[in-house]
Amino acid sequence: MTTAMEAPQADRSRMAVSETDVAVEIIGMNKWFADFHVLRDINLKVMNGERIVIAGPSGSGKSTLIRCINRLEEHQDGQIIVDGVELTNDLKRIDEVRREVGMVFQHFNLFPHLTILQNLTLAPIWVRGTPKAEAEESAMKYLERVKIPEQANKYPGQLSGGQQQRVAIARSLCMNPKIMLFDEPTSALDPEMIKEVLDVMVKLAEDGMTMICVTHEMGFARQVANRVIFMDQGQIIEQNEPEEFFSNPQHERTKLFLSQILH
Amino acid sequence: MADRSLTYVRTEMAEALPPPKSTTGISAWMRENLFSSPANSLLTIVGLALIIWLAIPIWNFLVADAVFSDPEGLRGEACRFEGVGACWIFIQARFSFFIYGFYPPEEIWRINLMFLIGVILMIPLLAPRAPFTRTAAVLFFLVFPFVAFFLMAGGILSLESVPTNRWGGLTLTLIISLIGIIVSMPVGILLALGRQSRLPVIKGFCIAFIELWRAVPLITVLFMASVMFPLFTPQGMQPDVLLRAIIGICLFESAYMAEVVRGGLQAIPRGQSEASFALGLSKPKTVALITLPQALKHVIPGIVNTFIALFKDTSLVSIIGIFELLNTVRAASSDIAWQFPTDAVTGYIFAGFVFWLFCFGMSRYSIYMENRLHTGHRR
Ligand SMILES: Nc1ncnc2c1ncn2[C@@H]1O[C@H](COP(=O)(O)OP(=O)(O)OP(=O)(O)O)[C@@H](O)[C@H]1O
Ligand SMILES: [Mg+2]
């Protein structure tokens, strides 16, 4: 499902990866949906400032994996440590992690009953206790960053898909997250809107954000990622630097997958 | 592309034009909607004939044969003749009874004062973007009920005490339905949320409550409240029969409201609460700020439908001897002084009209609210 258009130009020199600070560490993690073993023996270490792209066929568990990182899904075995906090049933820790981890969904999931500005200020006001005026000021800054300040007082239903997704990114950024998760952020968009969203994501990477993206935008992966992870049947099959990953895949399953999506 | 060529490039842009003339104007509208085909024309004529055939007797009853005044004061004799239509002087003569029931006439100012305060407080609540909404809400929901109760019941501040069996008429209908509406809404919401709870005890209780009350006819609930309930409580410890009836109605309507709200909650995609959780909002905040407001907005028609049904259902309390509007009308039309051929019909037409007026008002208000809260199409 790759696009033929030219990949966004990214300035890799600014994307520094920390040698010592771990953003997310997953150790021997397993997850089941009832009897179905959906994630198997996942081990993954993401350093601060890293950009990870996760690819794989439908149903391979990509969404489930990143949803475990902010505990939208619960894992049954192994450890997930986010920014030094291990995820357990302790609600306090879950809240702590969710405050530091932003997430962007395939279908935007903006709140349709609130204006764009209210969508952005909701969490700062109700989670961090930021005063309304201050929250609105910083929200406008983020709207400018995603290039739609003029839409602030509209409702999500009045925006195009690409604009909605950019609002969703800005909404996450308003919480000043240390880590951003993206679950197929462009796959519900028309081709001409994909670029505007990818541009925002590239900017974010250039600003040094730690990002874990499930996406099949291979151009984005080449330009921004420092690792591509390939998943199948709930397992990490292969991971490599983007150039190596695309030009010289090792596993049979990876080769098959790449031959299918790269034509 | 008449030349059937496969390539085409537009050289001139098409201008926006006004719509063709024939689709506007009254005659065009009639041609299009009433006489567009022979069958349609026939239906129009039949429909028109039916309206005239019904309208004439209705007109005769309500206006032509009706009695509007009595030069010798308002007396039943004025309507006691063959072929009389509606007897409006009967309504005029007993109007105060229909509105206030058996409330002592010299104390009626208390009811009027209560209505006045209620209406003044409701204006900022119902009107969009009116000032003082928050103050009015606090006063209306927390202070007004007590003020209203003490005005109605008296017994303090040198107000003469008026027992509840003297409350009646439209006043009582409005009191019962307003309490029903104000109580059933939050209780219904709590039950709907409880029904979705992950705690089995809460969930089980809510399901049992809803299914129990929904499965029983309201008449049965009212009979239980008035006849059965006293059997189980010690003498002298029985709460007022009106209070029992109101509690019965509130519980009954809460169960219905819970199901309406649950319908709305189920229509909210899971992504909404997930997005909220991902932003760090807790579960209660997610419900209060994200899912519930959207759910309630979706089910405004269902909520108002329940309110309208509740308003009309209050007339059932007449069977346990409470004189709400319908019962005062029934009592007045069986009064010996007001015996005339159409006494019952006139009374019921009046009662029906009053019920219709309030229900229609609620219905229009709900449509207005829906439009106001509409925030563009969902994608
Ligand atoms: N809540 C759930 N309950 C049961 N099974 C689930 C649930 N969510 C996902 N699954 C199953 O788990 C598997 C992995 O799902 P997941 O959504 O993580 O896949 P994915 O790799 O994101 O696929 P896609 O590319 O289609 O989004 C699928 O087989 C799916 O049917
Ligand atoms: Mg997925």
XYZ file of C-alpha atoms and ligand atoms in Angstrom:
674
model
C 0.000 0.000 0.000
C 2.883 2.315 -0.676
C 2.405 5.522 -2.603
C 4.226 6.474 -5.726
C 4.724 10.081 -4.723
C 8.115 11.379 -3.720
C 9.075 10.840 -0.111
C 9.138 13.913 2.131
C 12.604 15.330 2.460
C 13.842 14.963 5.996
C 16.830 16.479 7.671
C 18.384 13.518 9.442
C 21.166 15.528 11.011
C 18.817 16.908 13.657
C 17.408 13.552 14.721
C 19.743 12.676 17.548
C 19.307 9.310 19.202
C 20.273 8.959 22.821
C 22.847 6.282 23.613
C 21.734 5.807 27.189
C 18.145 6.944 27.774
C 15.578 4.256 27.119
C 12.103 5.438 26.104
C 10.310 2.107 25.852
C 11.537 -1.318 26.827
C 9.532 -4.465 26.191
C 10.920 -7.699 27.614
C 9.563 -11.172 26.855
C 6.021 -9.864 26.439
C 3.096 -12.113 25.529
C -0.546 -11.260 25.057
C -3.673 -13.282 24.482
C -7.191 -12.382 23.376
C -9.000 -15.196 25.216
C -7.320 -18.308 23.693
C -5.749 -16.436 20.818
C -2.030 -15.811 21.323
C -1.877 -12.451 19.556
C 1.590 -11.224 20.629
C 4.388 -13.734 21.153
C 7.709 -13.178 22.882
C 8.080 -9.512 22.015
C 11.425 -7.939 22.883
C 11.999 -4.351 21.888
C 14.098 -1.486 23.172
C 13.464 2.022 21.904
C 15.946 4.755 22.828
C 15.006 8.389 23.312
C 14.832 10.148 19.960
C 14.461 6.944 17.968
C 11.912 6.644 15.182
C 10.630 3.101 14.751
C 8.416 2.017 11.878
C 6.430 -1.167 12.325
C 5.155 -2.940 9.227
C 3.495 -6.244 8.605
C 0.449 -7.889 7.110
C -3.047 -7.251 8.387
C -3.803 -9.060 11.622
C -0.144 -9.488 12.532
C -0.614 -7.626 15.832
C 0.926 -4.233 15.018
C -1.932 -2.218 16.490
C -2.181 -4.464 19.493
C 1.544 -4.027 20.176
C 1.538 -0.248 20.190
C -1.755 -0.162 22.109
C -0.012 -2.165 24.835
C 2.525 0.634 25.199
C -0.106 3.046 26.569
C -2.153 0.275 28.114
C -5.179 0.516 25.850
C -4.543 -3.228 25.774
C -3.345 -5.243 28.733
C -0.467 -7.720 28.389
C -0.500 -10.952 30.370
C 3.167 -11.891 30.473
C 6.538 -10.141 30.430
C 7.378 -6.506 31.098
C 6.647 -3.201 29.425
C 8.590 -0.257 30.808
C 7.747 3.174 29.468
C 9.960 6.089 30.443
C 11.127 4.176 33.493
C 7.634 3.202 34.651
C 6.622 -0.430 34.440
C 3.024 -0.967 33.335
C 1.026 -3.034 35.793
C -2.560 -2.997 37.010
C -1.690 0.029 39.132
C -3.965 2.803 37.790
C -1.574 5.509 38.978
C 1.224 4.158 36.818
C -1.089 3.811 33.852
C -2.112 7.456 34.193
C 1.518 8.469 34.558
C 2.452 6.647 31.356
C -0.537 7.938 29.404
C 0.346 11.513 30.293
C 3.763 11.051 28.683
C 2.683 9.038 25.653
C 0.663 10.574 22.819
C -1.296 8.465 20.374
C -2.662 9.125 16.895
C -5.274 6.766 15.508
C -6.140 5.618 12.021
C -9.605 7.193 12.240
C -8.466 10.391 14.024
C -10.974 9.921 16.889
C -11.456 13.626 17.388
C -14.293 14.537 19.748
C -17.099 15.614 17.416
C -19.059 17.547 20.045
C -16.135 19.870 20.812
C -14.546 22.539 18.654
C -11.003 22.034 17.400
C -9.697 24.344 20.116
C -11.671 22.501 22.801
C -10.348 19.187 21.482
C -6.838 20.500 22.034
C -7.333 22.108 25.436
C -9.417 19.321 27.009
C -6.555 17.194 28.293
C -4.260 20.027 29.433
C -7.159 21.536 31.410
C -8.623 18.344 32.882
C -5.472 16.247 33.286
C -2.729 18.761 33.981
C -4.920 21.483 35.482
C -3.555 24.130 33.118
C -5.548 27.392 33.279
C -7.873 27.745 30.291
C -6.251 30.848 28.789
C -2.805 29.307 28.973
C -4.039 26.035 27.471
C -5.673 27.899 24.591
C -2.560 29.890 23.911
C -0.396 26.798 23.659
C -3.108 25.022 21.640
C -3.011 27.808 19.065
C 0.749 27.415 18.869
C 0.357 23.737 18.016
C -2.397 24.477 15.507
C -0.016 26.855 13.797
C 2.611 24.160 13.803
C 0.264 21.824 11.934
C -0.767 24.778 9.742
C -4.471 25.086 10.532
C -4.857 27.890 13.115
C -7.813 29.287 11.127
C -9.892 26.185 11.884
C -9.749 26.623 15.670
C -13.425 27.349 16.182
C -14.826 24.817 13.748
C -16.052 21.352 14.638
C -14.186 18.219 13.506
C -17.053 17.259 11.170
C -16.389 20.401 9.129
C -12.741 19.521 8.383
C -11.189 17.319 5.723
C -9.614 14.017 6.740
C -6.086 15.364 6.413
C -6.953 18.400 8.528
C -8.591 16.187 11.151
C -5.530 14.002 11.398
C -3.301 17.044 11.811
C -5.605 18.261 14.576
C -5.315 14.839 16.204
C -1.522 15.135 16.152
C -1.687 18.640 17.604
C -4.088 17.391 20.281
C -1.532 14.821 21.413
C 1.294 17.326 21.309
C -0.600 19.675 23.626
C 0.169 17.239 26.445
C 3.914 17.595 25.748
C 4.420 13.852 25.328
C 7.882 12.306 25.364
C 6.817 9.495 23.057
C 4.349 9.491 20.167
C 2.556 6.395 18.913
C 0.994 6.375 15.451
C -1.357 3.622 14.320
C -1.639 3.815 10.531
C -2.186 7.591 10.640
C -2.513 7.965 6.875
C -4.299 4.818 5.783
C -7.787 6.333 6.066
C -6.804 9.350 3.954
C -7.091 10.212 0.286
C -3.716 10.306 -1.492
C -3.526 14.088 -1.702
C -4.038 14.400 2.051
C -1.407 11.836 2.988
C 1.428 14.207 2.232
C 0.182 17.002 4.481
C 0.044 14.573 7.407
C 3.420 12.996 6.630
C 4.984 16.459 6.428
C 3.836 17.150 9.970
C 5.207 13.820 11.132
C 8.574 14.458 9.486
C 8.787 17.846 11.218
C 8.061 16.124 14.480
C 10.871 13.636 13.858
C 13.249 16.475 13.020
C 12.391 18.059 16.348
C 13.712 14.939 18.031
C 10.445 13.267 19.085
C 10.582 9.590 19.943
C 8.147 7.970 17.534
C 6.734 4.504 17.050
C 4.719 4.359 13.853
C 2.689 1.566 12.402
C 2.613 2.516 8.750
C 3.011 1.186 5.273
C 4.327 4.499 3.952
C 7.692 3.166 2.918
C 8.867 6.546 1.702
C 8.353 7.887 5.212
C 10.192 4.898 6.658
C 13.190 5.453 4.388
C 13.385 9.148 5.164
C 12.753 9.195 8.881
C 13.040 5.805 10.560
C 16.228 4.546 12.051
C 14.741 1.073 12.376
C 12.035 -0.815 10.556
C 10.401 -3.717 12.348
C 8.557 -6.384 10.453
C 5.877 -8.348 12.285
C 3.939 -11.435 11.329
C 1.683 -13.700 13.348
C 2.247 -11.753 16.522
C 6.020 -11.930 16.361
C 8.857 -9.637 15.419
C 10.292 -11.396 12.375
C 13.006 -9.002 11.339
C 14.347 -5.594 12.139
C 16.937 -3.520 10.368
C 17.926 -0.059 9.214
C 15.545 1.113 6.494
C 17.995 0.890 3.556
C 19.100 -2.600 4.502
C 15.551 -3.653 5.314
C 14.202 -2.701 1.909
C 17.163 -3.641 -0.254
C 18.275 -6.777 1.509
C 15.510 -8.487 3.510
C 16.642 -11.710 5.180
C 13.531 -13.653 6.187
C 11.338 -15.354 3.577
C 8.216 -13.791 5.078
C 9.741 -10.298 4.817
C 10.737 -10.838 1.210
C 7.239 -11.981 0.336
C 5.659 -9.022 2.125
C 7.956 -6.474 0.508
C 7.430 -7.954 -2.934
C 3.711 -7.546 -2.398
C 3.697 -3.948 -1.194
C 6.505 -2.558 -3.345
C 5.146 -4.109 -6.590
C -18.120 15.012 -26.301
C -20.203 14.455 -29.384
C -17.284 13.469 -31.540
C -16.766 10.387 -29.314
C -13.149 11.333 -28.900
C -11.454 9.865 -25.837
C -9.561 12.999 -24.991
C -11.215 16.132 -23.744
C -9.844 19.270 -22.185
C -12.165 21.920 -20.816
C -11.325 25.300 -22.303
C -13.979 27.433 -20.611
C -15.144 27.098 -17.000
C -18.914 26.703 -16.477
C -20.485 29.651 -14.641
C -22.819 29.084 -11.659
C -26.412 29.765 -12.851
C -29.650 30.470 -10.945
C -32.088 27.504 -10.821
C -34.651 27.208 -13.664
C -37.734 29.426 -13.092
C -40.407 26.736 -13.188
C -39.303 25.099 -9.927
C -40.164 28.106 -7.769
C -43.426 29.875 -6.919
C -46.786 28.703 -5.570
C -48.317 27.500 -8.817
C -45.197 25.523 -9.634
C -45.248 24.038 -6.160
C -48.882 22.983 -6.562
C -48.301 21.533 -9.989
C -45.354 19.559 -8.724
C -46.707 18.368 -5.388
C -50.483 18.171 -5.787
C -51.257 17.595 -9.473
C -48.143 15.997 -10.922
C -50.056 12.984 -12.301
C -53.712 11.894 -12.710
C -53.409 9.619 -9.679
C -51.874 12.402 -7.621
C -54.632 14.828 -8.688
C -57.284 12.300 -7.706
C -55.675 11.823 -4.294
C -55.515 15.576 -3.807
C -59.239 15.916 -4.564
C -60.212 12.970 -2.339
C -58.035 14.345 0.457
C -59.591 17.773 0.125
C -63.107 16.280 0.226
C -62.217 14.291 3.335
C -60.910 17.385 5.090
C -64.113 19.319 4.274
C -66.314 16.388 5.303
C -64.545 16.264 8.710
C -64.054 19.966 9.148
C -67.732 20.932 8.934
C -69.024 18.879 11.914
C -65.928 19.804 13.940
C -66.496 23.460 13.169
C -70.174 23.133 14.073
C -69.378 21.466 17.384
C -66.561 23.759 18.438
C -67.946 27.057 17.132
C -71.336 27.168 15.409
C -73.353 25.179 17.982
C -71.093 26.047 20.920
C -72.093 28.217 23.851
C -69.596 31.015 24.423
C -71.412 33.195 26.916
C -74.338 33.274 29.295
C -75.963 36.662 29.829
C -77.421 35.520 33.184
C -74.066 34.523 34.681
C -72.331 31.201 34.111
C -75.026 28.503 34.628
C -75.382 24.879 33.485
C -78.906 25.602 32.156
C -77.463 27.697 29.343
C -76.094 24.524 27.738
C -79.012 22.249 28.558
C -80.676 22.019 25.115
C -80.905 19.577 22.219
C -78.078 19.782 19.644
C -75.752 21.808 21.835
C -72.091 21.866 20.804
C -69.174 22.542 23.088
C -70.147 24.410 26.246
C -67.242 26.805 26.740
C -68.880 28.603 29.661
C -68.469 25.347 31.605
C -64.690 25.580 31.103
C -64.781 29.260 31.958
C -66.785 28.660 35.140
C -64.614 25.805 36.396
C -61.286 27.052 35.016
C -59.835 27.828 38.393
C -60.753 24.312 39.605
C -59.013 22.756 36.584
C -55.859 24.714 37.282
C -55.681 24.653 41.091
C -57.900 21.708 42.144
C -59.272 21.934 45.694
C -56.577 24.352 46.844
C -58.105 26.985 49.153
C -59.013 29.926 46.864
C -57.579 32.555 49.202
C -54.201 30.728 49.141
C -53.965 30.403 45.365
C -51.477 33.283 45.191
C -48.941 30.831 46.617
C -49.284 28.570 43.585
C -49.047 31.535 41.233
C -45.934 32.748 43.020
C -44.416 29.277 42.720
C -45.134 29.167 38.971
C -43.707 32.637 38.534
C -40.442 31.752 40.282
C -40.248 28.480 38.345
C -40.738 30.139 34.969
C -38.246 32.908 35.721
C -35.626 30.333 36.696
C -36.344 28.131 33.686
C -35.852 30.867 31.096
C -32.039 31.024 31.443
C -31.924 27.221 31.542
C -33.853 26.692 28.329
C -32.777 29.694 26.279
C -29.461 29.468 24.448
C -26.554 31.572 25.647
C -28.663 33.360 28.255
C -26.770 34.914 31.158
C -26.833 33.459 34.691
C -27.315 29.893 33.425
C -25.192 28.408 36.176
C -26.819 30.444 38.952
C -30.256 29.614 37.602
C -29.393 25.901 37.460
C -28.277 25.859 41.080
C -31.357 27.779 42.199
C -33.751 25.703 40.094
C -32.465 22.255 41.012
C -31.322 22.803 44.591
C -33.332 25.670 46.057
C -36.541 25.877 44.060
C -37.831 22.381 45.024
C -37.829 23.385 48.717
C -39.335 26.800 48.073
C -42.019 25.195 45.927
C -42.743 22.560 48.538
C -43.122 25.053 51.369
C -45.237 27.347 49.238
C -47.524 24.453 48.301
C -47.674 22.700 51.671
C -47.398 25.705 53.968
C -47.177 25.126 57.719
C -44.293 27.530 58.213
C -43.874 31.305 58.289
C -47.572 31.779 59.087
C -48.511 30.128 55.789
C -51.648 28.095 56.298
C -50.945 24.359 55.989
C -52.563 22.772 52.923
C -52.599 18.940 52.932
C -51.694 17.174 49.697
C -55.214 15.819 49.180
C -56.258 19.397 48.391
C -53.560 19.791 45.723
C -54.875 19.194 42.252
C -55.612 20.236 38.708
C -53.014 21.258 36.158
C -50.818 22.406 39.047
C -50.527 18.854 40.305
C -50.032 17.443 36.803
C -47.113 19.822 36.322
C -45.669 19.109 39.766
C -45.759 15.344 39.252
C -44.282 15.471 35.773
C -41.590 17.989 36.657
C -40.448 15.894 39.617
C -40.597 12.814 37.398
C -38.455 14.489 34.739
C -35.928 15.967 37.146
C -35.484 12.699 39.054
C -35.658 10.167 36.215
C -32.989 11.898 34.124
C -30.019 11.588 36.528
C -31.204 8.272 37.977
C -31.652 6.926 34.452
C -28.137 8.052 33.509
C -26.663 6.387 36.600
C -28.559 3.171 35.863
C -27.393 3.201 32.236
C -23.776 3.716 33.297
C -24.152 1.086 36.014
C -25.474 -1.381 33.487
C -22.195 -1.033 31.579
C -20.095 -1.372 34.708
C -17.452 -4.061 34.938
C -18.341 -4.698 38.585
C -20.832 -7.583 38.578
C -22.700 -6.399 41.680
C -23.433 -2.943 40.274
C -24.198 -4.291 36.825
C -26.503 -6.969 38.213
C -28.355 -4.517 40.407
C -28.923 -2.093 37.533
C -30.125 -4.793 35.154
C -32.473 -6.207 37.778
C -33.833 -2.763 38.609
C -34.407 -1.794 34.990
C -35.954 -5.084 33.959
C -38.202 -5.209 37.028
C -39.674 -1.733 36.593
C -39.949 -1.937 32.847
C -41.872 -5.199 33.010
C -44.654 -3.820 35.223
C -47.469 -1.591 33.914
C -47.529 1.850 35.515
C -51.094 1.250 36.741
C -49.851 -1.725 38.715
C -47.058 0.359 40.184
C -49.570 2.991 41.277
C -51.957 0.422 42.784
C -49.055 -1.130 44.649
C -48.057 2.295 45.923
C -51.558 3.134 47.134
C -53.007 -0.227 48.221
C -50.244 -2.763 48.796
C -47.632 -0.501 50.332
C -49.687 0.377 53.449
C -50.135 -3.336 54.194
C -46.416 -3.682 54.840
C -45.828 -0.558 56.875
C -46.934 0.068 60.445
C -49.986 2.257 61.053
C -49.215 5.937 61.221
C -45.862 5.445 59.507
C -47.237 5.588 55.986
C -45.920 8.288 53.738
C -48.396 10.448 51.915
C -50.212 8.730 49.032
C -49.160 11.466 46.596
C -45.540 11.025 47.637
C -45.844 7.268 47.135
C -47.323 7.765 43.675
C -44.562 10.215 42.722
C -41.855 7.827 43.913
C -43.474 5.040 41.895
C -43.549 7.195 38.765
C -39.931 8.310 39.249
C -38.620 4.760 39.593
C -40.710 3.575 36.660
C -39.594 6.379 34.361
C -35.954 6.061 35.472
C -35.911 2.525 34.120
C -37.162 3.752 30.749
C -34.754 6.648 30.732
C -31.874 4.276 31.516
C -32.588 2.280 28.388
C -32.811 5.391 26.234
C -29.463 6.631 27.550
C -27.898 3.192 27.139
C -28.924 3.259 23.498
C -27.028 6.519 23.129
C -23.953 5.226 24.933
C -23.809 2.199 22.679
C -23.813 4.398 19.592
C -20.541 6.077 20.614
C -17.594 4.402 18.885
C -14.998 2.853 21.186
C -12.349 5.075 19.603
C -13.825 8.046 21.457
C -13.062 6.727 24.926
C -9.748 5.270 23.734
C -8.652 8.670 22.446
C -9.651 10.149 25.778
C -7.757 7.505 27.768
C -4.726 7.973 25.518
C -4.729 11.670 26.450
C -4.568 10.645 30.089
C -8.164 11.308 31.115
C -9.520 9.005 33.801
C -12.561 6.845 33.289
C -15.009 9.112 35.156
C -13.744 12.185 33.294
C -14.004 10.325 29.996
C -17.619 9.474 30.698
C -18.500 12.958 31.909
C -16.704 14.911 29.180
C -16.646 12.631 26.144
C -19.077 9.732 25.996
C -22.064 10.958 27.995
C -22.458 14.383 26.335
C -22.349 12.754 22.913
C -24.691 9.957 23.942
C -27.259 12.378 25.357
C -27.094 14.507 22.243
C -27.811 11.455 20.102
C -30.871 10.462 22.094
C -32.563 13.840 22.604
C -35.588 12.624 20.617
C -35.799 9.501 22.780
C -35.408 11.494 25.987
C -38.106 13.966 25.020
C -40.287 11.072 23.907
C -39.957 9.628 27.410
C -40.739 13.028 28.954
C -43.866 13.360 26.820
C -44.997 9.860 27.731
C -44.336 10.651 31.394
C -46.349 13.852 31.179
C -49.334 11.998 29.776
C -48.885 9.041 32.148
C -49.378 11.341 35.129
C -53.092 11.204 34.307
C -53.042 7.591 35.544
C -52.723 8.750 39.148
C -56.418 9.643 38.936
C -57.233 5.954 39.463
C -55.823 6.093 42.982
C -57.908 9.126 43.810
C -55.444 11.908 43.110
C -57.049 14.925 41.428
C -54.668 15.842 38.655
C -55.979 17.702 35.602
C -57.941 14.848 34.002
C -59.579 13.888 37.283
C -60.684 17.456 38.035
C -62.237 17.612 34.564
C -64.031 14.318 35.161
C -65.241 15.455 38.579
C -66.459 18.803 37.248
C -68.413 17.257 34.383
C -70.283 14.899 36.715
C -71.306 17.862 38.884
C -75.160 18.072 39.078
C -75.088 21.836 38.470
C -73.302 21.231 35.196
C -75.421 18.452 33.697
C -75.816 18.993 29.964
C -75.625 16.695 26.905
C -71.983 17.413 26.054
C -70.513 17.921 29.528
C -68.022 15.046 29.335
C -67.010 15.750 25.724
C -66.403 19.429 26.383
C -64.307 18.622 29.428
C -62.212 16.001 27.658
C -61.627 18.247 24.665
C -60.317 20.889 27.036
C -58.113 18.420 28.931
C -56.854 16.930 25.673
C -56.010 20.379 24.373
C -54.033 21.273 27.494
C -52.062 18.011 27.321
C -51.436 18.546 23.626
C -50.233 22.087 24.210
C -47.540 21.009 26.663
C -46.457 17.939 24.702
C -46.279 19.865 21.450
C -44.203 22.519 23.185
C -41.742 19.895 24.427
C -41.543 18.333 20.994
C -40.786 21.656 19.281
C -38.215 22.504 21.913
C -36.453 19.191 21.367
C -36.222 19.803 17.613
C -34.798 23.231 18.323
C -32.220 21.736 20.715
C -31.199 19.090 18.203
C -30.517 21.720 15.580
C -28.633 23.888 18.011
C -26.372 21.063 19.163
C -25.749 19.791 15.659
C -22.049 20.183 14.931
C -21.667 19.171 11.321
C -21.760 15.748 9.751
C -19.843 12.960 11.360
C -17.229 11.292 9.258
N -10.298 -6.861 21.072
C -9.949 -7.977 20.382
N -10.465 -9.175 20.736
C -10.109 -10.301 20.074
N -9.263 -10.337 19.056
C -8.705 -9.176 18.649
C -9.032 -7.940 19.288
N -8.340 -6.962 18.668
C -7.638 -7.546 17.690
N -7.846 -8.878 17.666
C -7.204 -9.827 16.772
O -5.829 -9.775 17.007
C -5.113 -9.864 15.790
C -4.179 -8.703 15.669
O -4.926 -7.520 15.522
P -4.254 -6.121 15.240
O -5.364 -5.138 15.156
O -3.209 -5.870 16.242
O -3.628 -6.337 13.823
P -2.893 -5.291 12.886
O -1.556 -5.857 12.613
O -2.975 -3.948 13.466
O -3.772 -5.379 11.566
P -4.257 -4.215 10.583
O -3.147 -3.959 9.643
O -5.422 -4.834 9.907
O -4.607 -3.048 11.432
C -6.141 -9.965 14.693
O -6.270 -11.316 14.312
C -7.392 -9.492 15.321
O -8.494 -10.169 14.782
Mg -4.057 -2.143 12.985
